[in-house]
């Protein structure tokens, strides 16, 4: 199975947000996105109770395992443990990586959100497997996000670490190539996929752009 | 240290709610409540981010360990694990006890909220160490709570299990003796203590009533 972050294809990293789905089923939409080319899925639930979050994680895991696509849980170590997910993504306001690692184990992926060089270095020193870097552009998804980094700052941060970097924040078809050309290992996308009426086609267009086809 | 729920004094079980504190410091208020007679503390944080929840749990644990008062975390297994708390309390919308137990270990306390005989039996069958039974009376604390059980139903539920039972929901100085006389092992209190301008005196009055002094 999946061992350590370095062996993961981070190219098109879907972060879920049920808020954008209206009545559409999350698992069904995620599977369409995977069929389109999504390579990693992060389940992000900011308002669900723990039971619902857990059951959603179980359902997604069951759907993703046969497709070889890793499932990362946002913020909640308990859900990652309970559902035996492939990993956990934490932000600066979540549990510290140093606290999470011994509880989650060496074989699981831990990602950390960073928005500047200091946080990037902290992520490297505490043993994160990859870093989410952003926001690259202004985004409607997180209203508490820091100021956008922009492409040049992304390029600078790329030179500071050999850890896999996944750019996040306002990435769409128009700016995806510019982001890729900074040397990122992947792009994380919320709204550009979750709001699409045809998520499979949207994912296909993004992965094709990423692979320069 | 504290081993298994049966050895715990559940008499006066404080459930925190920072919402009631205004600007007052949570750890300081909890310590006053413990000085007044609180025997168990449950940290309940429904809106904090994971980092703040964790740091609050660490601070409370550090304050409570020398006083021999167990710290139980509400809902969040990850926080209980990260802070090495004495136990976890889950509700019907949180992670199932059967999922929590192997992750938390046999030496930790697991409490389950129940509001009827079916849930009580489930708690017994899944290995909870104690059950929170309620709401006994109408309460302003949880707006999603079930209909109040009342004293007679509490007495009936008491006869259905040998597990420690802690009654919760609208318990105050006026009804505490009636609740105690149903055979409960303790009373859990939120607002009657958290809203008090003198939480130590309020806890003292409650524990004295409980002990019939």
Short mmCIF file of N, CA, C and O in Angstrom, two decimals, chain A residues 49-52 54-55 75-79 81-83 91-97 99 103 112 122, chain B residues 49-52 54-55 75-79 81-83 91-97 99 103 112 122:
data_model
loop_
_atom_site.label_atom_id
_atom_site.label_comp_id
_atom_site.label_asym_id
_atom_site.label_seq_id
_atom_site.Cartn_x
_atom_site.Cartn_y
_atom_site.Cartn_z
N UNK A 49 -20.70 16.47 12.76
CA UNK A 49 -20.39 15.86 14.05
C UNK A 49 -19.43 14.68 13.81
O UNK A 49 -19.22 14.24 12.67
N UNK A 50 -18.84 14.19 14.89
CA UNK A 50 -17.77 13.19 14.75
C UNK A 50 -18.28 11.90 14.13
O UNK A 50 -17.57 11.25 13.36
N UNK A 51 -19.50 11.51 14.45
CA UNK A 51 -20.06 10.28 13.90
C UNK A 51 -20.22 10.37 12.39
O UNK A 51 -19.82 9.46 11.66
N UNK A 52 -20.76 11.49 11.92
CA UNK A 52 -20.94 11.67 10.48
C UNK A 52 -19.59 11.76 9.75
O UNK A 52 -19.42 11.20 8.66
N UNK A 54 -16.80 10.45 10.68
CA UNK A 54 -16.24 9.09 10.68
C UNK A 54 -16.88 8.23 9.61
O UNK A 54 -16.19 7.54 8.84
N UNK A 55 -18.19 8.28 9.52
CA UNK A 55 -18.86 7.41 8.55
C UNK A 55 -18.57 7.84 7.11
O UNK A 55 -18.44 7.00 6.21
N UNK A 75 -7.35 17.86 9.63
CA UNK A 75 -7.42 18.32 11.02
C UNK A 75 -7.58 17.21 12.06
O UNK A 75 -6.84 17.17 13.05
N UNK A 76 -8.52 16.29 11.85
CA UNK A 76 -8.97 15.41 12.91
C UNK A 76 -8.23 14.06 12.96
O UNK A 76 -8.58 13.09 12.29
N UNK A 77 -7.22 14.03 13.83
CA UNK A 77 -6.46 12.80 14.06
C UNK A 77 -7.36 11.65 14.47
O UNK A 77 -7.12 10.49 14.10
N UNK A 78 -8.39 11.94 15.27
CA UNK A 78 -9.27 10.85 15.73
C UNK A 78 -9.98 10.19 14.56
O UNK A 78 -10.10 8.95 14.51
N UNK A 79 -10.43 10.98 13.60
CA UNK A 79 -11.12 10.42 12.44
C UNK A 79 -10.12 9.63 11.58
O UNK A 79 -10.44 8.55 11.08
N UNK A 81 -7.47 8.08 12.58
CA UNK A 81 -7.20 6.82 13.28
C UNK A 81 -8.39 5.87 13.16
O UNK A 81 -8.24 4.69 12.86
N UNK A 82 -9.58 6.40 13.43
CA UNK A 82 -10.77 5.55 13.47
C UNK A 82 -11.06 4.93 12.11
O UNK A 82 -11.49 3.77 12.02
N UNK A 83 -10.82 5.69 11.03
CA UNK A 83 -11.11 5.19 9.69
C UNK A 83 -9.87 4.56 9.04
O UNK A 83 -9.95 4.11 7.91
N UNK A 91 -3.28 22.07 9.90
CA UNK A 91 -2.96 23.46 9.69
C UNK A 91 -2.24 24.02 10.92
O UNK A 91 -2.00 23.29 11.89
N UNK A 92 -1.95 25.29 10.87
CA UNK A 92 -1.23 25.92 11.98
C UNK A 92 -2.10 26.01 13.24
O UNK A 92 -1.58 26.20 14.34
N UNK A 93 -3.42 25.86 13.11
CA UNK A 93 -4.30 25.91 14.29
C UNK A 93 -4.79 24.53 14.70
O UNK A 93 -5.72 24.40 15.49
N UNK A 94 -4.17 23.49 14.12
CA UNK A 94 -4.55 22.13 14.48
C UNK A 94 -3.47 21.54 15.40
O UNK A 94 -2.59 22.25 15.86
N UNK A 95 -3.56 20.26 15.68
CA UNK A 95 -2.54 19.62 16.52
C UNK A 95 -1.16 19.73 15.85
O UNK A 95 -1.05 19.58 14.64
N UNK A 96 -0.12 19.95 16.64
CA UNK A 96 1.24 20.04 16.07
C UNK A 96 1.67 18.69 15.47
O UNK A 96 1.30 17.63 15.97
N UNK A 97 2.48 18.76 14.42
CA UNK A 97 2.98 17.54 13.76
C UNK A 97 3.72 16.65 14.77
O UNK A 97 3.58 15.43 14.74
N UNK A 99 3.12 16.18 17.82
CA UNK A 99 2.15 15.47 18.66
C UNK A 99 1.43 14.39 17.85
O UNK A 99 1.17 13.29 18.33
N UNK A 103 1.28 9.36 17.49
CA UNK A 103 -0.06 8.78 17.62
C UNK A 103 -0.52 8.14 16.31
O UNK A 103 -1.24 7.16 16.31
N UNK A 112 1.28 19.39 6.29
CA UNK A 112 1.14 20.61 7.09
C UNK A 112 0.93 21.81 6.17
O UNK A 112 1.64 21.96 5.18
N UNK A 122 9.59 24.86 9.91
CA UNK A 122 9.01 24.12 11.04
C UNK A 122 8.47 22.78 10.55
O UNK A 122 8.67 21.75 11.18
N UNK B 49 -10.65 25.68 17.96
CA UNK B 49 -9.86 24.91 17.00
C UNK B 49 -9.05 23.86 17.77
O UNK B 49 -8.94 23.90 19.00
N UNK B 50 -8.49 22.90 17.03
CA UNK B 50 -7.85 21.75 17.67
C UNK B 50 -6.64 22.16 18.51
O UNK B 50 -6.38 21.58 19.56
N UNK B 51 -5.92 23.17 18.03
CA UNK B 51 -4.73 23.61 18.77
C UNK B 51 -5.12 24.19 20.12
O UNK B 51 -4.52 23.87 21.16
N UNK B 52 -6.12 25.05 20.13
CA UNK B 52 -6.57 25.66 21.39
C UNK B 52 -7.15 24.61 22.34
O UNK B 52 -6.92 24.65 23.55
N UNK B 54 -6.42 21.47 22.47
CA UNK B 54 -5.28 20.69 22.96
C UNK B 54 -4.54 21.44 24.07
O UNK B 54 -4.24 20.86 25.12
N UNK B 55 -4.28 22.71 23.85
CA UNK B 55 -3.51 23.46 24.84
C UNK B 55 -4.31 23.67 26.14
O UNK B 55 -3.75 23.63 27.24
N UNK B 75 -16.02 14.26 23.47
CA UNK B 75 -16.11 14.01 22.02
C UNK B 75 -14.80 13.66 21.34
O UNK B 75 -14.73 12.68 20.59
N UNK B 76 -13.74 14.43 21.56
CA UNK B 76 -12.55 14.40 20.73
C UNK B 76 -11.48 13.43 21.22
O UNK B 76 -10.63 13.77 22.06
N UNK B 77 -11.49 12.24 20.65
CA UNK B 77 -10.48 11.22 20.95
C UNK B 77 -9.08 11.73 20.69
O UNK B 77 -8.13 11.40 21.42
N UNK B 78 -8.91 12.53 19.63
CA UNK B 78 -7.56 13.03 19.31
C UNK B 78 -7.02 13.92 20.42
O UNK B 78 -5.85 13.81 20.79
N UNK B 79 -7.88 14.75 20.99
CA UNK B 79 -7.43 15.62 22.08
C UNK B 79 -7.14 14.79 23.33
O UNK B 79 -6.15 15.02 24.03
N UNK B 81 -6.10 11.72 23.43
CA UNK B 81 -4.83 11.04 23.20
C UNK B 81 -3.66 12.01 23.30
O UNK B 81 -2.65 11.73 23.95
N UNK B 82 -3.80 13.15 22.63
CA UNK B 82 -2.69 14.11 22.56
C UNK B 82 -2.33 14.65 23.95
O UNK B 82 -1.17 14.86 24.26
N UNK B 83 -3.34 14.86 24.79
CA UNK B 83 -3.10 15.43 26.12
C UNK B 83 -2.97 14.33 27.18
O UNK B 83 -2.79 14.62 28.35
N UNK B 91 -20.94 11.13 22.94
CA UNK B 91 -22.39 11.13 22.82
C UNK B 91 -22.81 10.23 21.67
O UNK B 91 -21.97 9.59 21.03
N UNK B 92 -24.09 10.19 21.43
CA UNK B 92 -24.62 9.33 20.37
C UNK B 92 -24.20 9.81 18.98
O UNK B 92 -24.28 9.05 18.02
N UNK B 93 -23.75 11.05 18.85
CA UNK B 93 -23.32 11.57 17.56
C UNK B 93 -21.80 11.65 17.44
O UNK B 93 -21.27 12.28 16.53
N UNK B 94 -21.11 11.04 18.40
CA UNK B 94 -19.65 11.05 18.37
C UNK B 94 -19.16 9.67 17.91
O UNK B 94 -19.95 8.83 17.48
N UNK B 95 -17.87 9.43 17.98
CA UNK B 95 -17.34 8.12 17.61
C UNK B 95 -17.93 7.03 18.51
O UNK B 95 -18.10 7.24 19.71
N UNK B 96 -18.25 5.87 17.94
CA UNK B 96 -18.79 4.77 18.75
C UNK B 96 -17.77 4.27 19.78
O UNK B 96 -16.56 4.30 19.53
N UNK B 97 -18.26 3.82 20.93
CA UNK B 97 -17.39 3.31 21.99
C UNK B 97 -16.52 2.17 21.47
O UNK B 97 -15.33 2.07 21.81
N UNK B 99 -15.25 1.79 18.62
CA UNK B 99 -14.14 2.33 17.81
C UNK B 99 -13.12 3.02 18.71
O UNK B 99 -11.91 2.94 18.50
N UNK B 103 -8.43 2.33 20.42
CA UNK B 103 -7.52 3.45 20.16
C UNK B 103 -7.09 4.14 21.46
O UNK B 103 -5.98 4.63 21.58
N UNK B 112 -20.37 7.33 28.08
CA UNK B 112 -21.30 7.46 26.96
C UNK B 112 -22.57 8.15 27.43
O UNK B 112 -23.13 7.78 28.47
N UNK B 122 -26.83 -0.49 25.02
CA UNK B 122 -25.73 -0.40 24.06
C UNK B 122 -24.43 0.00 24.77
O UNK B 122 -23.37 -0.54 24.50
#
